[in-house]
PDB file of N, CA and C in Angstrom:
ATOM      1  N   MET A  42      16.882  -8.881  -1.675  1.00  0.00           N
ATOM      2  CA  MET A  42      17.680  -7.699  -1.425  1.00  0.00           C
ATOM      3  C   MET A  42      16.826  -6.557  -0.873  1.00  0.00           C
ATOM      4  N   LEU A  43      15.618  -6.402  -1.359  1.00  0.00           N
ATOM      5  CA  LEU A  43      14.758  -5.332  -0.874  1.00  0.00           C
ATOM      6  C   LEU A  43      14.452  -5.499   0.605  1.00  0.00           C
ATOM      7  N   VAL A  44      14.156  -6.715   1.033  1.00  0.00           N
ATOM      8  CA  VAL A  44      13.844  -6.948   2.442  1.00  0.00           C
ATOM      9  C   VAL A  44      15.068  -6.674   3.315  1.00  0.00           C
ATOM     10  N   GLU A  45      16.246  -7.089   2.866  1.00  0.00           N
ATOM     11  CA  GLU A  45      17.459  -6.819   3.638  1.00  0.00           C
ATOM     12  C   GLU A  45      17.703  -5.314   3.763  1.00  0.00           C
ATOM     13  N   THR A  46      17.491  -4.576   2.679  1.00  0.00           N
ATOM     14  CA  THR A  46      17.672  -3.129   2.703  1.00  0.00           C
ATOM     15  C   THR A  46      16.641  -2.476   3.616  1.00  0.00           C
ATOM     16  N   ALA A  47      15.392  -2.906   3.528  1.00  0.00           N
ATOM     17  CA  ALA A  47      14.338  -2.341   4.367  1.00  0.00           C
ATOM     18  C   ALA A  47      14.610  -2.595   5.847  1.00  0.00           C
ATOM     19  N   ALA A  48      15.191  -3.726   6.149  1.00  0.00           N
ATOM     20  CA  ALA A  48      15.490  -4.060   7.551  1.00  0.00           C
ATOM     21  C   ALA A  48      16.494  -3.080   8.159  1.00  0.00           C
ATOM     22  N   LEU A  49      17.272  -2.404   7.325  1.00  0.00           N
ATOM     23  CA  LEU A  49      18.259  -1.447   7.809  1.00  0.00           C
ATOM     24  C   LEU A  49      17.694  -0.035   7.948  1.00  0.00           C
ATOM     25  N   ALA A  50      16.424   0.154   7.588  1.00  0.00           N
ATOM     26  CA  ALA A  50      15.811   1.479   7.657  1.00  0.00           C
ATOM     27  C   ALA A  50      15.716   1.937   9.102  1.00  0.00           C
ATOM     28  N   PRO A  51      15.912   3.233   9.340  1.00  0.00           N
ATOM     29  CA  PRO A  51      15.834   3.735  10.714  1.00  0.00           C
ATOM     30  C   PRO A  51      14.401   3.668  11.250  1.00  0.00           C
ATOM     31  N   SER A  52      14.309   3.616  12.563  1.00  0.00           N
ATOM     32  CA  SER A  52      13.002   3.633  13.218  1.00  0.00           C
ATOM     33  C   SER A  52      13.117   4.427  14.507  1.00  0.00           C
ATOM     34  N   ALA A  53      11.968   4.766  15.071  1.00  0.00           N
ATOM     35  CA  ALA A  53      11.952   5.510  16.328  1.00  0.00           C
ATOM     36  C   ALA A  53      12.624   4.693  17.423  1.00  0.00           C
ATOM     37  N   LYS A  54      13.548   5.288  18.116  1.00  0.00           N
ATOM     38  CA  LYS A  54      14.276   4.655  19.220  1.00  0.00           C
ATOM     39  C   LYS A  54      14.948   3.351  18.817  1.00  0.00           C
ATOM     40  N   ASN A  55      15.235   3.194  17.548  1.00  0.00           N
ATOM     41  CA  ASN A  55      15.950   2.031  17.021  1.00  0.00           C
ATOM     42  C   ASN A  55      15.262   0.698  17.368  1.00  0.00           C
ATOM     43  N   ARG A  56      13.930   0.698  17.377  1.00  0.00           N
ATOM     44  CA  ARG A  56      13.192  -0.520  17.728  1.00  0.00           C
ATOM     45  C   ARG A  56      13.038  -1.479  16.551  1.00  0.00           C
ATOM     46  N   GLN A  57      13.069  -0.983  15.315  1.00  0.00           N
ATOM     47  CA  GLN A  57      12.882  -1.785  14.101  1.00  0.00           C
ATOM     48  C   GLN A  57      11.739  -2.802  14.224  1.00  0.00           C
ATOM     49  N   PRO A  58      10.501  -2.320  14.344  1.00  0.00           N
ATOM     50  CA  PRO A  58       9.357  -3.231  14.470  1.00  0.00           C
ATOM     51  C   PRO A  58       8.833  -3.683  13.109  1.00  0.00           C
ATOM     52  N   TRP A  59       9.718  -3.914  12.166  1.00  0.00           N
ATOM     53  CA  TRP A  59       9.301  -4.187  10.796  1.00  0.00           C
ATOM     54  C   TRP A  59       8.670  -5.571  10.662  1.00  0.00           C
ATOM     55  N   LYS A  60       7.616  -5.603   9.865  1.00  0.00           N
ATOM     56  CA  LYS A  60       6.986  -6.860   9.462  1.00  0.00           C
ATOM     57  C   LYS A  60       6.818  -6.774   7.958  1.00  0.00           C
ATOM     58  N   TYR A  61       7.017  -7.863   7.262  1.00  0.00           N
ATOM     59  CA  TYR A  61       6.976  -7.855   5.806  1.00  0.00           C
ATOM     60  C   TYR A  61       5.972  -8.863   5.296  1.00  0.00           C
ATOM     61  N   ILE A  62       5.315  -8.489   4.225  1.00  0.00           N
ATOM     62  CA  ILE A  62       4.456  -9.407   3.481  1.00  0.00           C
ATOM     63  C   ILE A  62       4.985  -9.385   2.055  1.00  0.00           C
ATOM     64  N   VAL A  63       5.346 -10.535   1.538  1.00  0.00           N
ATOM     65  CA  VAL A  63       5.876 -10.631   0.184  1.00  0.00           C
ATOM     66  C   VAL A  63       4.846 -11.344  -0.674  1.00  0.00           C
ATOM     67  N   TYR A  64       4.406 -10.653  -1.706  1.00  0.00           N
ATOM     68  CA  TYR A  64       3.413 -11.221  -2.617  1.00  0.00           C
ATOM     69  C   TYR A  64       4.101 -11.732  -3.873  1.00  0.00           C
ATOM     70  N   THR A  65       3.661 -12.876  -4.353  1.00  0.00           N
ATOM     71  CA  THR A  65       4.178 -13.425  -5.604  1.00  0.00           C
ATOM     72  C   THR A  65       3.020 -13.978  -6.422  1.00  0.00           C
ATOM     73  N   GLY A  66       3.273 -14.248  -7.662  1.00  0.00           N
ATOM     74  CA  GLY A  66       2.283 -14.896  -8.522  1.00  0.00           C
ATOM     75  C   GLY A  66       0.998 -14.106  -8.687  1.00  0.00           C
ATOM     76  N   LYS A  67      -0.126 -14.811  -8.641  1.00  0.00           N
ATOM     77  CA  LYS A  67      -1.432 -14.186  -8.883  1.00  0.00           C
ATOM     78  C   LYS A  67      -1.757 -13.119  -7.844  1.00  0.00           C
ATOM     79  N   GLU A  68      -1.356 -13.344  -6.582  1.00  0.00           N
ATOM     80  CA  GLU A  68      -1.620 -12.357  -5.543  1.00  0.00           C
ATOM     81  C   GLU A  68      -0.901 -11.047  -5.845  1.00  0.00           C
ATOM     82  N   LYS A  69       0.326 -11.139  -6.315  1.00  0.00           N
ATOM     83  CA  LYS A  69       1.090  -9.939  -6.674  1.00  0.00           C
ATOM     84  C   LYS A  69       0.423  -9.214  -7.839  1.00  0.00           C
ATOM     85  N   ASP A  70      -0.037  -9.969  -8.820  1.00  0.00           N
ATOM     86  CA  ASP A  70      -0.676  -9.371  -9.992  1.00  0.00           C
ATOM     87  C   ASP A  70      -1.975  -8.662  -9.628  1.00  0.00           C
ATOM     88  N   ARG A  71      -2.627  -9.107  -8.563  1.00  0.00           N
ATOM     89  CA  ARG A  71      -3.909  -8.530  -8.161  1.00  0.00           C
ATOM     90  C   ARG A  71      -3.761  -7.292  -7.263  1.00  0.00           C
ATOM     91  N   LEU A  72      -2.583  -6.996  -6.778  1.00  0.00           N
ATOM     92  CA  LEU A  72      -2.389  -5.884  -5.850  1.00  0.00           C
ATOM     93  C   LEU A  72      -2.911  -4.538  -6.358  1.00  0.00           C
ATOM     94  N   PRO A  73      -2.588  -4.099  -7.580  1.00  0.00           N
ATOM     95  CA  PRO A  73      -3.105  -2.791  -8.028  1.00  0.00           C
ATOM     96  C   PRO A  73      -4.634  -2.729  -7.991  1.00  0.00           C
ATOM     97  N   GLU A  74      -5.289  -3.800  -8.405  1.00  0.00           N
ATOM     98  CA  GLU A  74      -6.754  -3.833  -8.381  1.00  0.00           C
ATOM     99  C   GLU A  74      -7.273  -3.770  -6.939  1.00  0.00           C
ATOM    100  N   ALA A  75      -6.640  -4.506  -6.040  1.00  0.00           N
ATOM    101  CA  ALA A  75      -7.060  -4.508  -4.633  1.00  0.00           C
ATOM    102  C   ALA A  75      -6.850  -3.130  -4.010  1.00  0.00           C
ATOM    103  N   MET A  76      -5.758  -2.471  -4.361  1.00  0.00           N
ATOM    104  CA  MET A  76      -5.501  -1.128  -3.837  1.00  0.00           C
ATOM    105  C   MET A  76      -6.551  -0.142  -4.335  1.00  0.00           C
ATOM    106  N   GLU A  77      -6.904  -0.235  -5.601  1.00  0.00           N
ATOM    107  CA  GLU A  77      -7.921   0.666  -6.135  1.00  0.00           C
ATOM    108  C   GLU A  77      -9.272   0.398  -5.485  1.00  0.00           C
ATOM    109  N   GLU A  78      -9.604  -0.881  -5.266  1.00  0.00           N
ATOM    110  CA  GLU A  78     -10.860  -1.217  -4.583  1.00  0.00           C
ATOM    111  C   GLU A  78     -10.893  -0.600  -3.190  1.00  0.00           C
ATOM    112  N   GLY A  79      -9.773  -0.687  -2.468  1.00  0.00           N
ATOM    113  CA  GLY A  79      -9.698  -0.099  -1.126  1.00  0.00           C
ATOM    114  C   GLY A  79      -9.851   1.408  -1.154  1.00  0.00           C
ATOM    115  N   LEU A  80      -9.195   2.060  -2.108  1.00  0.00           N
ATOM    116  CA  LEU A  80      -9.334   3.512  -2.238  1.00  0.00           C
ATOM    117  C   LEU A  80     -10.772   3.899  -2.564  1.00  0.00           C
ATOM    118  N   ASN A  81     -11.396   3.151  -3.461  1.00  0.00           N
ATOM    119  CA  ASN A  81     -12.784   3.453  -3.816  1.00  0.00           C
ATOM    120  C   ASN A  81     -13.710   3.270  -2.626  1.00  0.00           C
ATOM    121  N   GLU A  82     -13.465   2.239  -1.826  1.00  0.00           N
ATOM    122  CA  GLU A  82     -14.283   2.005  -0.634  1.00  0.00           C
ATOM    123  C   GLU A  82     -14.110   3.142   0.367  1.00  0.00           C
ATOM    124  N   GLU A  83     -12.868   3.575   0.570  1.00  0.00           N
ATOM    125  CA  GLU A  83     -12.612   4.678   1.485  1.00  0.00           C
ATOM    126  C   GLU A  83     -13.252   5.970   0.975  1.00  0.00           C
ATOM    127  N   GLN A  84     -13.207   6.186  -0.327  1.00  0.00           N
ATOM    128  CA  GLN A  84     -13.826   7.378  -0.899  1.00  0.00           C
ATOM    129  C   GLN A  84     -15.338   7.312  -0.715  1.00  0.00           C
ATOM    130  N   ARG A  85     -15.917   6.151  -0.968  1.00  0.00           N
ATOM    131  CA  ARG A  85     -17.362   5.964  -0.825  1.00  0.00           C
ATOM    132  C   ARG A  85     -17.805   6.219   0.618  1.00  0.00           C
ATOM    133  N   ASP A  86     -16.982   5.811   1.571  1.00  0.00           N
ATOM    134  CA  ASP A  86     -17.305   5.983   2.984  1.00  0.00           C
ATOM    135  C   ASP A  86     -16.799   7.315   3.544  1.00  0.00           C
ATOM    136  N   ASN A  87     -16.306   8.184   2.664  1.00  0.00           N
ATOM    137  CA  ASN A  87     -15.786   9.504   3.040  1.00  0.00           C
ATOM    138  C   ASN A  87     -14.644   9.413   4.053  1.00  0.00           C
ATOM    139  N   ARG A  88     -13.830   8.377   3.947  1.00  0.00           N
ATOM    140  CA  ARG A  88     -12.680   8.236   4.840  1.00  0.00           C
ATOM    141  C   ARG A  88     -11.405   8.713   4.171  1.00  0.00           C
ATOM    142  N   LEU A  89     -11.499   9.176   2.950  1.00  0.00           N
ATOM    143  CA  LEU A  89     -10.318   9.562   2.192  1.00  0.00           C
ATOM    144  C   LEU A  89     -10.670  10.766   1.338  1.00  0.00           C
ATOM    145  N   LEU A  90      -9.710  11.596   1.084  1.00  0.00           N
ATOM    146  CA  LEU A  90      -9.963  12.724   0.201  1.00  0.00           C
ATOM    147  C   LEU A  90     -10.391  12.218  -1.172  1.00  0.00           C
ATOM    148  N   PRO A  91     -11.427  12.774  -1.755  1.00  0.00           N
ATOM    149  CA  PRO A  91     -11.930  12.282  -3.050  1.00  0.00           C
ATOM    150  C   PRO A  91     -10.883  12.232  -4.150  1.00  0.00           C
ATOM    151  N   ARG A  92      -9.918  13.102  -4.114  1.00  0.00           N
ATOM    152  CA  ARG A  92      -8.919  13.185  -5.173  1.00  0.00           C
ATOM    153  C   ARG A  92      -7.995  11.963  -5.198  1.00  0.00           C
ATOM    154  N   SER A  93      -7.833  11.270  -4.092  1.00  0.00           N
ATOM    155  CA  SER A  93      -6.889  10.155  -4.023  1.00  0.00           C
ATOM    156  C   SER A  93      -7.242   9.025  -4.982  1.00  0.00           C
ATOM    157  N   ALA A  94      -8.534   8.682  -5.096  1.00  0.00           N
ATOM    158  CA  ALA A  94      -8.936   7.619  -6.024  1.00  0.00           C
ATOM    159  C   ALA A  94      -8.653   8.042  -7.461  1.00  0.00           C
ATOM    160  N   ASP A  95      -8.853   9.326  -7.771  1.00  0.00           N
ATOM    161  CA  ASP A  95      -8.547   9.824  -9.111  1.00  0.00           C
ATOM    162  C   ASP A  95      -7.044   9.722  -9.382  1.00  0.00           C
ATOM    163  N   MET A  96      -6.236   9.998  -8.384  1.00  0.00           N
ATOM    164  CA  MET A  96      -4.791   9.907  -8.545  1.00  0.00           C
ATOM    165  C   MET A  96      -4.382   8.457  -8.797  1.00  0.00           C
ATOM    166  N   CYS A  97      -5.070   7.519  -8.164  1.00  0.00           N
ATOM    167  CA  CYS A  97      -4.761   6.104  -8.374  1.00  0.00           C
ATOM    168  C   CYS A  97      -5.111   5.715  -9.811  1.00  0.00           C
ATOM    169  N   ARG A  98      -6.289   6.117 -10.260  1.00  0.00           N
ATOM    170  CA  ARG A  98      -6.709   5.769 -11.638  1.00  0.00           C
ATOM    171  C   ARG A  98      -5.737   6.332 -12.665  1.00  0.00           C
ATOM    172  N   SER A  99      -5.183   7.526 -12.394  1.00  0.00           N
ATOM    173  CA  SER A  99      -4.277   8.138 -13.356  1.00  0.00           C
ATOM    174  C   SER A  99      -2.858   7.576 -13.242  1.00  0.00           C
ATOM    175  N   GLY A 100      -2.598   6.757 -12.210  1.00  0.00           N
ATOM    176  CA  GLY A 100      -1.284   6.165 -12.046  1.00  0.00           C
ATOM    177  C   GLY A 100      -0.337   7.004 -11.199  1.00  0.00           C
ATOM    178  N   LEU A 101      -0.792   8.160 -10.704  1.00  0.00           N
ATOM    179  CA  LEU A 101       0.079   9.019  -9.903  1.00  0.00           C
ATOM    180  C   LEU A 101       0.294   8.479  -8.501  1.00  0.00           C
ATOM    181  N   LEU A 102      -0.692   7.773  -7.962  1.00  0.00           N
ATOM    182  CA  LEU A 102      -0.582   7.296  -6.587  1.00  0.00           C
ATOM    183  C   LEU A 102      -0.282   5.809  -6.517  1.00  0.00           C
ATOM    184  N   CYS A 103      -0.952   5.015  -7.294  1.00  0.00           N
ATOM    185  CA  CYS A 103      -0.818   3.561  -7.200  1.00  0.00           C
ATOM    186  C   CYS A 103       0.190   2.990  -8.182  1.00  0.00           C
ATOM    187  N   GLY A 104       0.716   3.790  -9.040  1.00  0.00           N
ATOM    188  CA  GLY A 104       1.729   3.324  -9.981  1.00  0.00           C
ATOM    189  C   GLY A 104       1.153   2.542 -11.067  1.00  0.00           C
TER     190      GLY A 104
END
């Protein structure tokens, strides 16, 4: 249902260039950790505002 709903989302000039990746099982369970690793890497490389990784750890950004 989520993918069907997302497919109806508006886009620029009605092009709908949507692509979806659906994670299940162990890959789905690992997503929060992978997101935090990416944020930490971006913070380390100064590609992201330092506060964003803190927001992820507190659950405000990454849920």
